[in-house]
PDB file of C-alpha atoms in Angstrom:
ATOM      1  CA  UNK B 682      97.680 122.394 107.332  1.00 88.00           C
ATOM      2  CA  UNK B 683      99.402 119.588 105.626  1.00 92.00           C
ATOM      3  CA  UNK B 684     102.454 120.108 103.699  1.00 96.00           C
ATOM      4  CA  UNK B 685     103.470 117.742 100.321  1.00 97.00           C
ATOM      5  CA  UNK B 686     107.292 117.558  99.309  1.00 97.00           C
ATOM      6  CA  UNK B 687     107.410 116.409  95.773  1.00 97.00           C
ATOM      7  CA  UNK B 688     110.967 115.485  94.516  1.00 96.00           C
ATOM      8  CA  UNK B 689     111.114 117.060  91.032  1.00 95.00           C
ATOM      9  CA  UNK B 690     114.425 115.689  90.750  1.00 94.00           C
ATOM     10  CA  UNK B 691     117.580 114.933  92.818  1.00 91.00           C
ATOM     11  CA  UNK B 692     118.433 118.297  93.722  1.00 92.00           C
ATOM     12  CA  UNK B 693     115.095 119.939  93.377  1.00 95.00           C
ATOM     13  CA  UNK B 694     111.797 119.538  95.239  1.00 96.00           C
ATOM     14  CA  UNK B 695     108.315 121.693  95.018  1.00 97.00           C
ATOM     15  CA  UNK B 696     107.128 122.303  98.762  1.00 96.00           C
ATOM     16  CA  UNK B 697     103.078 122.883  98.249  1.00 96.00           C
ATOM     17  CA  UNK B 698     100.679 123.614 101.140  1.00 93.00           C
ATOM     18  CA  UNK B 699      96.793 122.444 101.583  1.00 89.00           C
ATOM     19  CA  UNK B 700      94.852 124.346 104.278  1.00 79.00           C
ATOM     20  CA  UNK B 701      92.510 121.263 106.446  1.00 73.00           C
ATOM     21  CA  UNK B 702      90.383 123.612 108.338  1.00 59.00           C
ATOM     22  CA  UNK B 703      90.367 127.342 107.373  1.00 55.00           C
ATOM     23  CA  UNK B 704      89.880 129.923 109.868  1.00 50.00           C
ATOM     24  CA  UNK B 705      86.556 131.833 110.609  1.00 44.00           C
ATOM     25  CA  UNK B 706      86.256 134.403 108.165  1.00 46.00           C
ATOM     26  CA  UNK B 707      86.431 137.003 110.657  1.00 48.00           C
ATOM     27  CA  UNK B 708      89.741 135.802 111.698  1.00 51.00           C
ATOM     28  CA  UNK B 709      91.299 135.579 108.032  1.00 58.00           C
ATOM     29  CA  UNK B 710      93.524 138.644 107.532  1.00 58.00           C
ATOM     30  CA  UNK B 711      91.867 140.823 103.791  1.00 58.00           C
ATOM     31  CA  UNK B 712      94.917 139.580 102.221  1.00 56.00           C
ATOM     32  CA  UNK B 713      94.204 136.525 102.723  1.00 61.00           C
ATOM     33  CA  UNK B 714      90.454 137.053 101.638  1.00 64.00           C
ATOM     34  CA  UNK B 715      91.917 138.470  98.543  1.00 61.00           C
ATOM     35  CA  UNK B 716      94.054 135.533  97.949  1.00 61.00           C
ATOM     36  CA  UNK B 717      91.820 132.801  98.594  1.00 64.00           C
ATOM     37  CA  UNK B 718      88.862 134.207  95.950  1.00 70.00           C
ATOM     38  CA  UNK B 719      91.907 135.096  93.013  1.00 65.00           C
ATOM     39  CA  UNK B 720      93.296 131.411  93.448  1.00 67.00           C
ATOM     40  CA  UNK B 721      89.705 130.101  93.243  1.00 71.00           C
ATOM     41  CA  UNK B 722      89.181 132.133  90.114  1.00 73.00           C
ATOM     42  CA  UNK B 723      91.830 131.422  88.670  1.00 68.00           C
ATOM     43  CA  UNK B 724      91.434 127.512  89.465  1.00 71.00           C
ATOM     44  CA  UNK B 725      87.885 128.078  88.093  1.00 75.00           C
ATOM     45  CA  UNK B 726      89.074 129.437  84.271  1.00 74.00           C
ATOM     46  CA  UNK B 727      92.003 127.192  84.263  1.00 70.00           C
ATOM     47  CA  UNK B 728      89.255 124.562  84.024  1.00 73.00           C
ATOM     48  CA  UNK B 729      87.485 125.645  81.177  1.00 75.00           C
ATOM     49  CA  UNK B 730      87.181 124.038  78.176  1.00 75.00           C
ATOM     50  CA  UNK B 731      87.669 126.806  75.768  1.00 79.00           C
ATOM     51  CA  UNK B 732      86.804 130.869  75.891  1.00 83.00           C
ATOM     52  CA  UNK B 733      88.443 133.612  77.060  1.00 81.00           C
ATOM     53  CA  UNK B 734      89.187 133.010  80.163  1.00 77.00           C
ATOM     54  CA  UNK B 735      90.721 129.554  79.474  1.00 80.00           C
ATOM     55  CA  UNK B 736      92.899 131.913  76.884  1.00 79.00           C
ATOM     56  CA  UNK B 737      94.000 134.393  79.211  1.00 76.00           C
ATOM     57  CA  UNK B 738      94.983 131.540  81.892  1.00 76.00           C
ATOM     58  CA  UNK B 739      97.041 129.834  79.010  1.00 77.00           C
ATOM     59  CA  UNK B 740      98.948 133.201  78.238  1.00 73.00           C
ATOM     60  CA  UNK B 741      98.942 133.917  82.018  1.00 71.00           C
ATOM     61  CA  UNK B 742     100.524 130.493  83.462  1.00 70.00           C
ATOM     62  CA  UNK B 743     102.973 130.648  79.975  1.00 71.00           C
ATOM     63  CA  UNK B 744     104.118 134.425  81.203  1.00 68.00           C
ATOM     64  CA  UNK B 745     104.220 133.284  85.183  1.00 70.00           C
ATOM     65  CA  UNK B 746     106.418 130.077  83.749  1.00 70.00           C
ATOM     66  CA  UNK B 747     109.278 132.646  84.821  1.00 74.00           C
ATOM     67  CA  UNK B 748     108.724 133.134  88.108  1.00 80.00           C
ATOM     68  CA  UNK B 749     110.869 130.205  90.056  1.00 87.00           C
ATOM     69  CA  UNK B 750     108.856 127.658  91.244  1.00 90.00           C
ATOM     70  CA  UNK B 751     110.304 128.114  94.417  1.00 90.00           C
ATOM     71  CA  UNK B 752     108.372 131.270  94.967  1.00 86.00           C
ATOM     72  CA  UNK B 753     105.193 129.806  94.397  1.00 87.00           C
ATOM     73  CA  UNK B 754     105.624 126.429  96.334  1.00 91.00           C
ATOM     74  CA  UNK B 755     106.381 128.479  99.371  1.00 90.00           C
ATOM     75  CA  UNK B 756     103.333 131.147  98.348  1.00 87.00           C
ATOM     76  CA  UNK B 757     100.940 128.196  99.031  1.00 89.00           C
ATOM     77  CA  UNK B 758     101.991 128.248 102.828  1.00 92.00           C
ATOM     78  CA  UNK B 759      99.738 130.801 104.388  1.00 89.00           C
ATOM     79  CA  UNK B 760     100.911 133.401 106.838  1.00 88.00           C
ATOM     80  CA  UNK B 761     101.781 133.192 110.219  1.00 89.00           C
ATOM     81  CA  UNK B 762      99.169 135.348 112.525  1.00 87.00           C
ATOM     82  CA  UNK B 763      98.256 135.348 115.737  1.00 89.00           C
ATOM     83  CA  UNK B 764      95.260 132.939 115.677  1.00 89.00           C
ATOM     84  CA  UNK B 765      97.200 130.349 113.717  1.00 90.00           C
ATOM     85  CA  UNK B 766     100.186 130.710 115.671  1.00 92.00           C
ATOM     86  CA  UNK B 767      98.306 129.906 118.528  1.00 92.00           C
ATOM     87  CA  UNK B 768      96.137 127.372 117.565  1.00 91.00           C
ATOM     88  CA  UNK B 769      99.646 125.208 116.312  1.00 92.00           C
ATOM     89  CA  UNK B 770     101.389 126.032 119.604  1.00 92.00           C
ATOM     90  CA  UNK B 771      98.054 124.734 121.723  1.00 91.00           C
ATOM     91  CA  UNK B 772      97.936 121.427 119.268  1.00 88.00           C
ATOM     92  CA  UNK B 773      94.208 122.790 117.606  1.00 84.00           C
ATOM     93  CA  UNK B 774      95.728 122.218 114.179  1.00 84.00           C
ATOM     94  CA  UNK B 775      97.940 119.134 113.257  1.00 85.00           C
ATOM     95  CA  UNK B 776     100.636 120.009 110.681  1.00 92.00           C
ATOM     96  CA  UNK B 777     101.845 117.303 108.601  1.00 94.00           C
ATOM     97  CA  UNK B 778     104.373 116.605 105.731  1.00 96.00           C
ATOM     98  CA  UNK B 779     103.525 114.027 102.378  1.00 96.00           C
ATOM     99  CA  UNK B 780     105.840 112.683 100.900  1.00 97.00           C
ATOM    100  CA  UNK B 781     107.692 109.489  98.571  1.00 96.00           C
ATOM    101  CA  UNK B 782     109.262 107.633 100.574  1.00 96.00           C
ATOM    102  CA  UNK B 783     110.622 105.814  97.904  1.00 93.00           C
ATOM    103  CA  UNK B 784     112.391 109.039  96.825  1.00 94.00           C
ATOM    104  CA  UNK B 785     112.986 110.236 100.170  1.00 95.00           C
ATOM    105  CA  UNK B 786     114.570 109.111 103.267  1.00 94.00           C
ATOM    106  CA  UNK B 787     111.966 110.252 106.154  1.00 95.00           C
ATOM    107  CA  UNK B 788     115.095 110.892 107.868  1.00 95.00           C
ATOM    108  CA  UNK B 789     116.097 113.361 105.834  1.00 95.00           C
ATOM    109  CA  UNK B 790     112.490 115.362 105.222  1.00 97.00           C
ATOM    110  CA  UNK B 791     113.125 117.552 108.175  1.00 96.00           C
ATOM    111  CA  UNK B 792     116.430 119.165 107.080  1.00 96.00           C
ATOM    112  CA  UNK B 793     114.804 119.275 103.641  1.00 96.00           C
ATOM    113  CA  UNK B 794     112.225 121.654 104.706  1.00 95.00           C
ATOM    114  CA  UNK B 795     114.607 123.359 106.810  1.00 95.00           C
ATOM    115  CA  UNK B 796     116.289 124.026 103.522  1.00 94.00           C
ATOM    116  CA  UNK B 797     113.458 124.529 100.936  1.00 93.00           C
ATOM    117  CA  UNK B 798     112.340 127.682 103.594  1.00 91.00           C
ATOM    118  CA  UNK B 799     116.106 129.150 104.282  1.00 89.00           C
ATOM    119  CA  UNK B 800     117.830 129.024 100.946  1.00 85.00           C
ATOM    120  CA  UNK B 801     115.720 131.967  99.039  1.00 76.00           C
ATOM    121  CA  UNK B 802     114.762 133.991 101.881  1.00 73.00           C
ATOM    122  CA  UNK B 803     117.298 136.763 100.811  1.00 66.00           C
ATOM    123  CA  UNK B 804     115.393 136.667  97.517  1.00 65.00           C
ATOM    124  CA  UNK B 805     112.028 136.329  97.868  1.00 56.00           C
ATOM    125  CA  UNK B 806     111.837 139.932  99.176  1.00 55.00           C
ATOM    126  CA  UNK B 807     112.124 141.409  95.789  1.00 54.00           C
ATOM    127  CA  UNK B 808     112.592 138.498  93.679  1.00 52.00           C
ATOM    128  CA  UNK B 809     108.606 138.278  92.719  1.00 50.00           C
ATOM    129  CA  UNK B 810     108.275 141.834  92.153  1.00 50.00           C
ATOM    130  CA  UNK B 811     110.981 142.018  89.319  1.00 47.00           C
ATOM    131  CA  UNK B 812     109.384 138.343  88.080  1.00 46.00           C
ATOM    132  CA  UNK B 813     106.035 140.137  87.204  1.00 48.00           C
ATOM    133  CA  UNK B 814     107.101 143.756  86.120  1.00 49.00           C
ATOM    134  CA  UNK B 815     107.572 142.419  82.583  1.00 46.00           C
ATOM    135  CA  UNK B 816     103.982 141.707  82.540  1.00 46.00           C
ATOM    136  CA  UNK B 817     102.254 145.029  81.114  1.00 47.00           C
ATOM    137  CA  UNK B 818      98.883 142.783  79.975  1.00 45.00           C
ATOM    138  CA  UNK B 819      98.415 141.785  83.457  1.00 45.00           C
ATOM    139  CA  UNK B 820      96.589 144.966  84.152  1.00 41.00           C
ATOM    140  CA  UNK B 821      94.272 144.860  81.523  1.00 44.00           C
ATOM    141  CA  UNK B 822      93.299 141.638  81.340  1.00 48.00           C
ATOM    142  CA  UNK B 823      93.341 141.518  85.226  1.00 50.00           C
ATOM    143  CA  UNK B 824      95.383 138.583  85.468  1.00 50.00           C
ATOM    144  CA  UNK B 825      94.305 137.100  88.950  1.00 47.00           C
ATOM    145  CA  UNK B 826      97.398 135.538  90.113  1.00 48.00           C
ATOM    146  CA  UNK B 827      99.470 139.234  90.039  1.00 50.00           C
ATOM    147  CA  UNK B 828      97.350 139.937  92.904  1.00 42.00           C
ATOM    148  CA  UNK B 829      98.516 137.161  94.711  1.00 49.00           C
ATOM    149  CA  UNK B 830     101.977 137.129  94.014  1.00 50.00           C
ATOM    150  CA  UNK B 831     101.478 140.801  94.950  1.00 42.00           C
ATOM    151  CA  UNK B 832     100.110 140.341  98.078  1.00 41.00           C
ATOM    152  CA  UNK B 833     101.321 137.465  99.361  1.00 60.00           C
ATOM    153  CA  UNK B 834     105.193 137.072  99.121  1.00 63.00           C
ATOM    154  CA  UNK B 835     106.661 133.663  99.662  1.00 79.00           C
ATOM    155  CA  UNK B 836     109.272 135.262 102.750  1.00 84.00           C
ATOM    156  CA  UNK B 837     105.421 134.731 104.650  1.00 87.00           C
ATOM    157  CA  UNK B 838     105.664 131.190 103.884  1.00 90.00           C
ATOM    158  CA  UNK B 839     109.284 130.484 104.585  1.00 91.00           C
ATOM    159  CA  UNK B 840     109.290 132.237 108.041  1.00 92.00           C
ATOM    160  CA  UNK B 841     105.851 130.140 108.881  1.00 94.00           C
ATOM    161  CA  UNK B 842     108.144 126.870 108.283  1.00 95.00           C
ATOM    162  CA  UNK B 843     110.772 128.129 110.391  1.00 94.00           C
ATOM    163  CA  UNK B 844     108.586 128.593 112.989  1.00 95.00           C
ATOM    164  CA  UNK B 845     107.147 125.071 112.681  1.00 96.00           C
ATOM    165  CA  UNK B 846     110.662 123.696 112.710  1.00 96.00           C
ATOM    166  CA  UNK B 847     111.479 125.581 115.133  1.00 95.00           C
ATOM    167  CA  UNK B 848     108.608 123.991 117.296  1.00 95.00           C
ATOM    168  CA  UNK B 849     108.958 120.442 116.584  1.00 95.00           C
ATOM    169  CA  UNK B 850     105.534 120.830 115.129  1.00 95.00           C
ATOM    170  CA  UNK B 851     105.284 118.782 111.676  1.00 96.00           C
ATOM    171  CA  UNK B 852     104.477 114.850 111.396  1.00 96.00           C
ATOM    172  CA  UNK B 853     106.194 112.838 109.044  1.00 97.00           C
ATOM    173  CA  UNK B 854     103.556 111.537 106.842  1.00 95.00           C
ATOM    174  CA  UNK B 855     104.867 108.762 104.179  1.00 96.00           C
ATOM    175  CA  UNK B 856     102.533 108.470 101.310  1.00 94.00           C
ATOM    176  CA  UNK B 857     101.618 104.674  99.401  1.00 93.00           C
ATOM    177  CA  UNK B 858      99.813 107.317  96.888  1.00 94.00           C
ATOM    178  CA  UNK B 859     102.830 109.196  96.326  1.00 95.00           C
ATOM    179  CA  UNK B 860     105.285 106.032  96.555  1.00 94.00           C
ATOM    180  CA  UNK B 861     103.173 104.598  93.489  1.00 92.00           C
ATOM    181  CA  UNK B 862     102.881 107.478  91.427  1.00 93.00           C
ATOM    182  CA  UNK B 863     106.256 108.346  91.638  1.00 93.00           C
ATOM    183  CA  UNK B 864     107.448 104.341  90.586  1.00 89.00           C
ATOM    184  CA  UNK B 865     104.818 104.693  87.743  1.00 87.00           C
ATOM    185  CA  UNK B 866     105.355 108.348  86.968  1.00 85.00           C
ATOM    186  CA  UNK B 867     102.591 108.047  83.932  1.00 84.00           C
ATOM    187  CA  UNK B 868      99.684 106.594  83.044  1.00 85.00           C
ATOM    188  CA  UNK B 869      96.748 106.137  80.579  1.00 85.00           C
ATOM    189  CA  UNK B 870      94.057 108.391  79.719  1.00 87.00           C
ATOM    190  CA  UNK B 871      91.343 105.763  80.998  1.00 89.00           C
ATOM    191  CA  UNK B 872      93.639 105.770  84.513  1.00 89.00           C
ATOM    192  CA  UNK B 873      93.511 109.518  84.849  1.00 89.00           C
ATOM    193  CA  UNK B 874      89.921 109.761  84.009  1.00 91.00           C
ATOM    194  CA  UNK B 875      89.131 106.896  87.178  1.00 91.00           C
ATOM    195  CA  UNK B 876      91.219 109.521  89.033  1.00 91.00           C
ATOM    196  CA  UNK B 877      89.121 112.528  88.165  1.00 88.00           C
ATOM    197  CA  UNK B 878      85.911 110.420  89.356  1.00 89.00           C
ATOM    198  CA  UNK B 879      86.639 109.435  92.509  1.00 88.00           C
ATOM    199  CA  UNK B 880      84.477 111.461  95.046  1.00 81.00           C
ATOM    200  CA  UNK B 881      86.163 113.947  96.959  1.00 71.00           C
ATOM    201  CA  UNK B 882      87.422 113.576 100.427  1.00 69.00           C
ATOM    202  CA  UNK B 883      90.027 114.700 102.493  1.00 70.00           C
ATOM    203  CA  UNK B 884      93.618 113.707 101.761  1.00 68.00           C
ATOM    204  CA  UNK B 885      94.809 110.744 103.406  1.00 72.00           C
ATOM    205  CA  UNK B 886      91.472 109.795 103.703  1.00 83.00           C
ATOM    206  CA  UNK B 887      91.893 105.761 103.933  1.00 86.00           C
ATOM    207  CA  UNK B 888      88.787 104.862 101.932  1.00 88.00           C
ATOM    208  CA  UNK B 889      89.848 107.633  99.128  1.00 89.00           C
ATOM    209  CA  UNK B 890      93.428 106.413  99.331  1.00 90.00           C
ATOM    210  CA  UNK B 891      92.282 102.550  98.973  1.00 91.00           C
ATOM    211  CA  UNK B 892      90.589 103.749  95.839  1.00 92.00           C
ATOM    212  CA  UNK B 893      93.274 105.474  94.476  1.00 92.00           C
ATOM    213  CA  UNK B 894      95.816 102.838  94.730  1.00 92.00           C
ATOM    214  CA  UNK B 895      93.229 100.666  93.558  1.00 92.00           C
ATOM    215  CA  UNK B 896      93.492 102.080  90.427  1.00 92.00           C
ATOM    216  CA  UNK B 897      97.266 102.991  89.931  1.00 90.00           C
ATOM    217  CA  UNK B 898      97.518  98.955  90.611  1.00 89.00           C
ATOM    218  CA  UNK B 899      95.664  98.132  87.650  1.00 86.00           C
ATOM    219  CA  UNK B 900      97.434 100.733  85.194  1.00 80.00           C
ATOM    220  CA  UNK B 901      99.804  98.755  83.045  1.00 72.00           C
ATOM    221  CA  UNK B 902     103.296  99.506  83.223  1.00 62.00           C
ATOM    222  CA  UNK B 903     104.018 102.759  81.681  1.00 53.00           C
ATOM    223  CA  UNK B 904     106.300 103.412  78.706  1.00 50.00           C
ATOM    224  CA  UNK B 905     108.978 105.351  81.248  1.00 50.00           C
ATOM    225  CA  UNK B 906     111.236 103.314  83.441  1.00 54.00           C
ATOM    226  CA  UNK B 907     110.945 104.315  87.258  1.00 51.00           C
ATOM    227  CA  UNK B 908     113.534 106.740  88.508  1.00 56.00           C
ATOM    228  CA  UNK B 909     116.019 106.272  91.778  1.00 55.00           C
ATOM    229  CA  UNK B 910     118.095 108.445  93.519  1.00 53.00           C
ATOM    230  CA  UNK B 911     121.917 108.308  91.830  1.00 56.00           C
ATOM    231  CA  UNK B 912     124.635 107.427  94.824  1.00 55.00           C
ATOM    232  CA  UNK B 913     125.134 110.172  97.211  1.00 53.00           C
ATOM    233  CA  UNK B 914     128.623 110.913  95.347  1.00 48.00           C
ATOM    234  CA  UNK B 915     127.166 110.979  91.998  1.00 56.00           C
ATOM    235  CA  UNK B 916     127.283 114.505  90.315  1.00 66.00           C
ATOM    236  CA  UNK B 917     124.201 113.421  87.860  1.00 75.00           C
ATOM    237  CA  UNK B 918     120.558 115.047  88.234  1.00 86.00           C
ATOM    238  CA  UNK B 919     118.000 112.858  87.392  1.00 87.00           C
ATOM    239  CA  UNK B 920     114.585 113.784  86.564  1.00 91.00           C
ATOM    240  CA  UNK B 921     111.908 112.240  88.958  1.00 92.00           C
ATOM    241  CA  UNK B 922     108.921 112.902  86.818  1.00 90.00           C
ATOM    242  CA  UNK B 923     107.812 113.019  83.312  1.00 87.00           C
ATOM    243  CA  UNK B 924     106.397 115.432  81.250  1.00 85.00           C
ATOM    244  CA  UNK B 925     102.532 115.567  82.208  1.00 85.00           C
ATOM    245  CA  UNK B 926     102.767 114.033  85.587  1.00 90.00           C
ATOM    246  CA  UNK B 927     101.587 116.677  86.918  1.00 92.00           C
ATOM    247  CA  UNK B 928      97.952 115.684  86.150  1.00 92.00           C
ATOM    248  CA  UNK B 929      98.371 112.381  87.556  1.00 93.00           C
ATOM    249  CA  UNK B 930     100.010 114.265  90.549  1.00 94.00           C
ATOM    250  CA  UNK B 931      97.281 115.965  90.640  1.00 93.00           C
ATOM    251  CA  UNK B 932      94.567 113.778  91.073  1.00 93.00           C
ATOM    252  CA  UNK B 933      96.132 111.033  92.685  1.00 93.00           C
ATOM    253  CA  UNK B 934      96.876 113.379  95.965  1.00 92.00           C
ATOM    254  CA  UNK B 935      92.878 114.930  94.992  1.00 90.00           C
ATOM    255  CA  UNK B 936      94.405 118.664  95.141  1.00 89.00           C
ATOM    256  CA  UNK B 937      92.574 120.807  92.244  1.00 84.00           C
ATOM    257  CA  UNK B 938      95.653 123.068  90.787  1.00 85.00           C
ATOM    258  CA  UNK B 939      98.363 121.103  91.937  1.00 92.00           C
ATOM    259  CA  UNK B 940      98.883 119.589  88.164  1.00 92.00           C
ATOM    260  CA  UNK B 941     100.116 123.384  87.421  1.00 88.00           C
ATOM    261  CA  UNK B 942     102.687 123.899  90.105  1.00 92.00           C
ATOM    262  CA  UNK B 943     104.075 120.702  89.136  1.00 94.00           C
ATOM    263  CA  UNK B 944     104.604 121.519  85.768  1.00 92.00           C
ATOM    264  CA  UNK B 945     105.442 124.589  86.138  1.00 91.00           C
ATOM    265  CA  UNK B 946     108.319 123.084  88.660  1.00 94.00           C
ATOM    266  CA  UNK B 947     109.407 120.474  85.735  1.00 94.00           C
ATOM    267  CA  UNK B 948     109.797 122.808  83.114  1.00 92.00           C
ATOM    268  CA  UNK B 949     112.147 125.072  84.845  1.00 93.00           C
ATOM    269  CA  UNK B 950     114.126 122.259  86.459  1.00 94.00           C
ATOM    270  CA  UNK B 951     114.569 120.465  83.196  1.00 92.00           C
ATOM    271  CA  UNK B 952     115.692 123.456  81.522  1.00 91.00           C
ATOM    272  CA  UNK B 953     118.294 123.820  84.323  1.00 91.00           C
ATOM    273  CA  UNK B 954     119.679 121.044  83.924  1.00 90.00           C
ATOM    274  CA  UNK B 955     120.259 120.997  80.037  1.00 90.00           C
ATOM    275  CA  UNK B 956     121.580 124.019  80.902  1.00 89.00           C
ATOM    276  CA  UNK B 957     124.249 122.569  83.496  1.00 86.00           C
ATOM    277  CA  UNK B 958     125.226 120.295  80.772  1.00 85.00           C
ATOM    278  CA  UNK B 959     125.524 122.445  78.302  1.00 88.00           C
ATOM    279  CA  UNK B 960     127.746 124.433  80.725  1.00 87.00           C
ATOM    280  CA  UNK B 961     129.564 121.202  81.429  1.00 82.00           C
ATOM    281  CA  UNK B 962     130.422 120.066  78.270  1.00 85.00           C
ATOM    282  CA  UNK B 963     131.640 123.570  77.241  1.00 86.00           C
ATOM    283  CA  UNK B 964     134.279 123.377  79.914  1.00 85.00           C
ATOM    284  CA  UNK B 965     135.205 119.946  79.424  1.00 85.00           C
ATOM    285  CA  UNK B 966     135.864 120.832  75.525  1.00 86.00           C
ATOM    286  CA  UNK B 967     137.822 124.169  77.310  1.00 84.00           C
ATOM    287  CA  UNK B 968     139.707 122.072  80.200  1.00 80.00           C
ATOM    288  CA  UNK B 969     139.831 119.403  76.594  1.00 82.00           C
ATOM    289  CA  UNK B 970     141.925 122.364  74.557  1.00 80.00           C
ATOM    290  CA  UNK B 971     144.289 124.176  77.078  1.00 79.00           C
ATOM    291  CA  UNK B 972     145.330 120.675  77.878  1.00 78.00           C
ATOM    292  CA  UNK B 973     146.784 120.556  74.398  1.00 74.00           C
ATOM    293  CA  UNK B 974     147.973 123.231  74.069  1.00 72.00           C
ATOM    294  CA  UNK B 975     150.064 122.701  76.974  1.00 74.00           C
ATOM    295  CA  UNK B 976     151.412 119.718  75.808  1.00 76.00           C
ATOM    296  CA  UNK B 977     152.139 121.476  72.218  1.00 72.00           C
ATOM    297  CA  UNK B 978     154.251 123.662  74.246  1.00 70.00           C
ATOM    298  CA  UNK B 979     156.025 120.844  75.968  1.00 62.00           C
TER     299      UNK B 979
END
C-alpha cells in the first residue's frame, strides 16, 4: 500500500491510499469486493464524455461535495484483516508515504498521519451516515459511491493507520513529482494532455517519473505564483493549490480518480477559510465597536 499526503493548504491535508498488490480474491473480505467494482464503476462513468451516466456522476460528486473530505481520504485506506495484518507485520507488503517535501518537513509527516487518523475518529462513526441521508435520488438512480460510503466507513481506515504507526511500519517517501507540481501548481492544456499519454506504470516507477518531470520542466511558468508555508506563528491559511489542480494532481502521480478527491478537498477547504474570515472580520468590527463605546463612556 502506499499512502500520498497532499497539503491542501496550511492547516489541511487529503490523506489518499493506492493498493500495490491486492490480495487473492478469495482472501478479499465481500465488502471489499463490493467496494472495489462500485469505485471502478464509478471511475468508469466519471470518464465519459457525455450520457447519462456522466450526468448522474456530475449530480452525484456535486451532492457528495458535502461529505468532508476527510471521510473520504481516510475511506481510500482499506481495512485491517487478518491476512493484511499479517503480511505488514512479516514485511510481505512495504507501506510507504508520498509526499512534497517542499511543503512538508519529512520530519514532521509522521505526527501528521498520526493526526489526519486520530482527530475524526469520534466522528466518522456516524458522521457519513447523516452526510448521505439527504440523498433520496441515490436509490433510484443507484448512485455507486452510497454503497461505499455505506459499507466502508473511514473509522476502518483510521484504525489501519494507527496500527501502522503503531508498528513503525511506513517509509518516508519524498516525491520530485509532487515537489514540482506543487511549485507549479498549474499548467497548460498541451502539458496535461503529455500527462494523460504517458504509459502506465507503477508509481514511483523511475522511468515513468523521469517522464513526468520531463514534462512539468518544459511547462512555462504558470500564471499563479508558487505557494510556501507562512511562519510557524503566523495565523494566515494559505491555499496550496489552485482551482483545477486536481487534474494535474492527478496525472502527474498516474492515479485515475485522484483529480476528484482533490477537488473535492479544495472546495471545502477554500470555503472554510472565507468562512474564518468572514468570522474574523465580524469580530474585529465587534471587538472595533465595544471599544468605543467604552471610551464614549469614559
Amino acid at each position: 500500500m502506499r499512502l500520498f499526503l497532499f497539503p491542501i493548504s496550511h492547516r489541511h491535508t487529503l490523506i489518499y491510499a493506492q493498493r500495490i498488490n491486492r490480495q487473492l480474491t478469495s482472501e478479499i473480505t465481500y465488502i471489499e469486493k463490493i467496494t472495489n467494482k462500485t469505485s471502478a464503476k464509478w471511475v468508469e462513468w466519471e470518464a465519459a464524455e457525455k450520457g447519462w451516466q456522466k450526468k448522474v456522476t456530475e449530480w452525484g460528486n456535486s451532492a457528495f461535495a458535502r461529505i468532508p473530505y476527510q471521510e473520504w481520504g481516510l475511506k481510500s485506506v482499506p481495512p485491517l484483516s487478518a491476512r493484511r495484518k499479517t503480511d505488514e507485520l512479516q514485511g510481505k507488503e512495504s507501506i510507504s508515504v508520498r509526499f512534497p517535501p517542499n511543503i512538508l518537513k519529512p520530519a514532521s509527516v509522521l505526527d501528521l498521519l498520526r493526526k489526519l487518523a486520530t482527530e475524526r475518529q469520534a466522528l466518522h462513526r456516524k458522521s457519513m451516515w447523516w452526510s448521505i441521508a439527504g440523498l433520496p435520488i441515490a436509490l433510484p438512480f443507484g448512485l455507486l459511491p452510497v454503497a461505499q460510503a455505506l459499507t466502508r466507513p473511514a473509522l476502518n481506515g483510521s484504525k489501519h493507520i494507527e496500527f501502522l504507526l503503531e508498528q513503525n511500519l511506513i517509509k518516508l517517501a519524498p516525491s520530485d513529482v509532487l515537489e514540482k507540481v506543487y511549485d507549479l501548481r498549474s499548467v497548460p492544456d498541451k502539458e496535461l494532455q503529455a500527462l494523460k499519454e504517458i504509459p502506465a506504470a507503477d508509481v514511483g516507477d523511475p522511468a515513468r517519473e523521469k517522464a513526468v518531470i520531463g514534462i512539468l520542466d518544459s511547462s512555462p511558468k504558470a500564471q499563479v505564483e508558487p505557494v510556501h508555508p507562512p511562519p510557524g506563528n503566523s495565523d494566515q491559511d494559505i491555499v496550496f493549490l489552485a482551482k483545477g489542480s486536481g487534474k494535474l494532481v492527478s496525472r502527474a502521480i498516474g492515479v485515475k480518480g485522484l483529480d476528484i478527491e482533490v477537488e473535492r478537498a479544495l472546495a471545502q477547504v477554500e470555503r472554510l477559510i472565507k468562512k474564518d474570515q468572514k468570522l474574523a472580520e465580524e469580530k474585529k468590527k465587534e471587538d472595533a465597536s465595544n471599544a468605543s463605546d467604552a471610551q464614549k463612556k469614559h
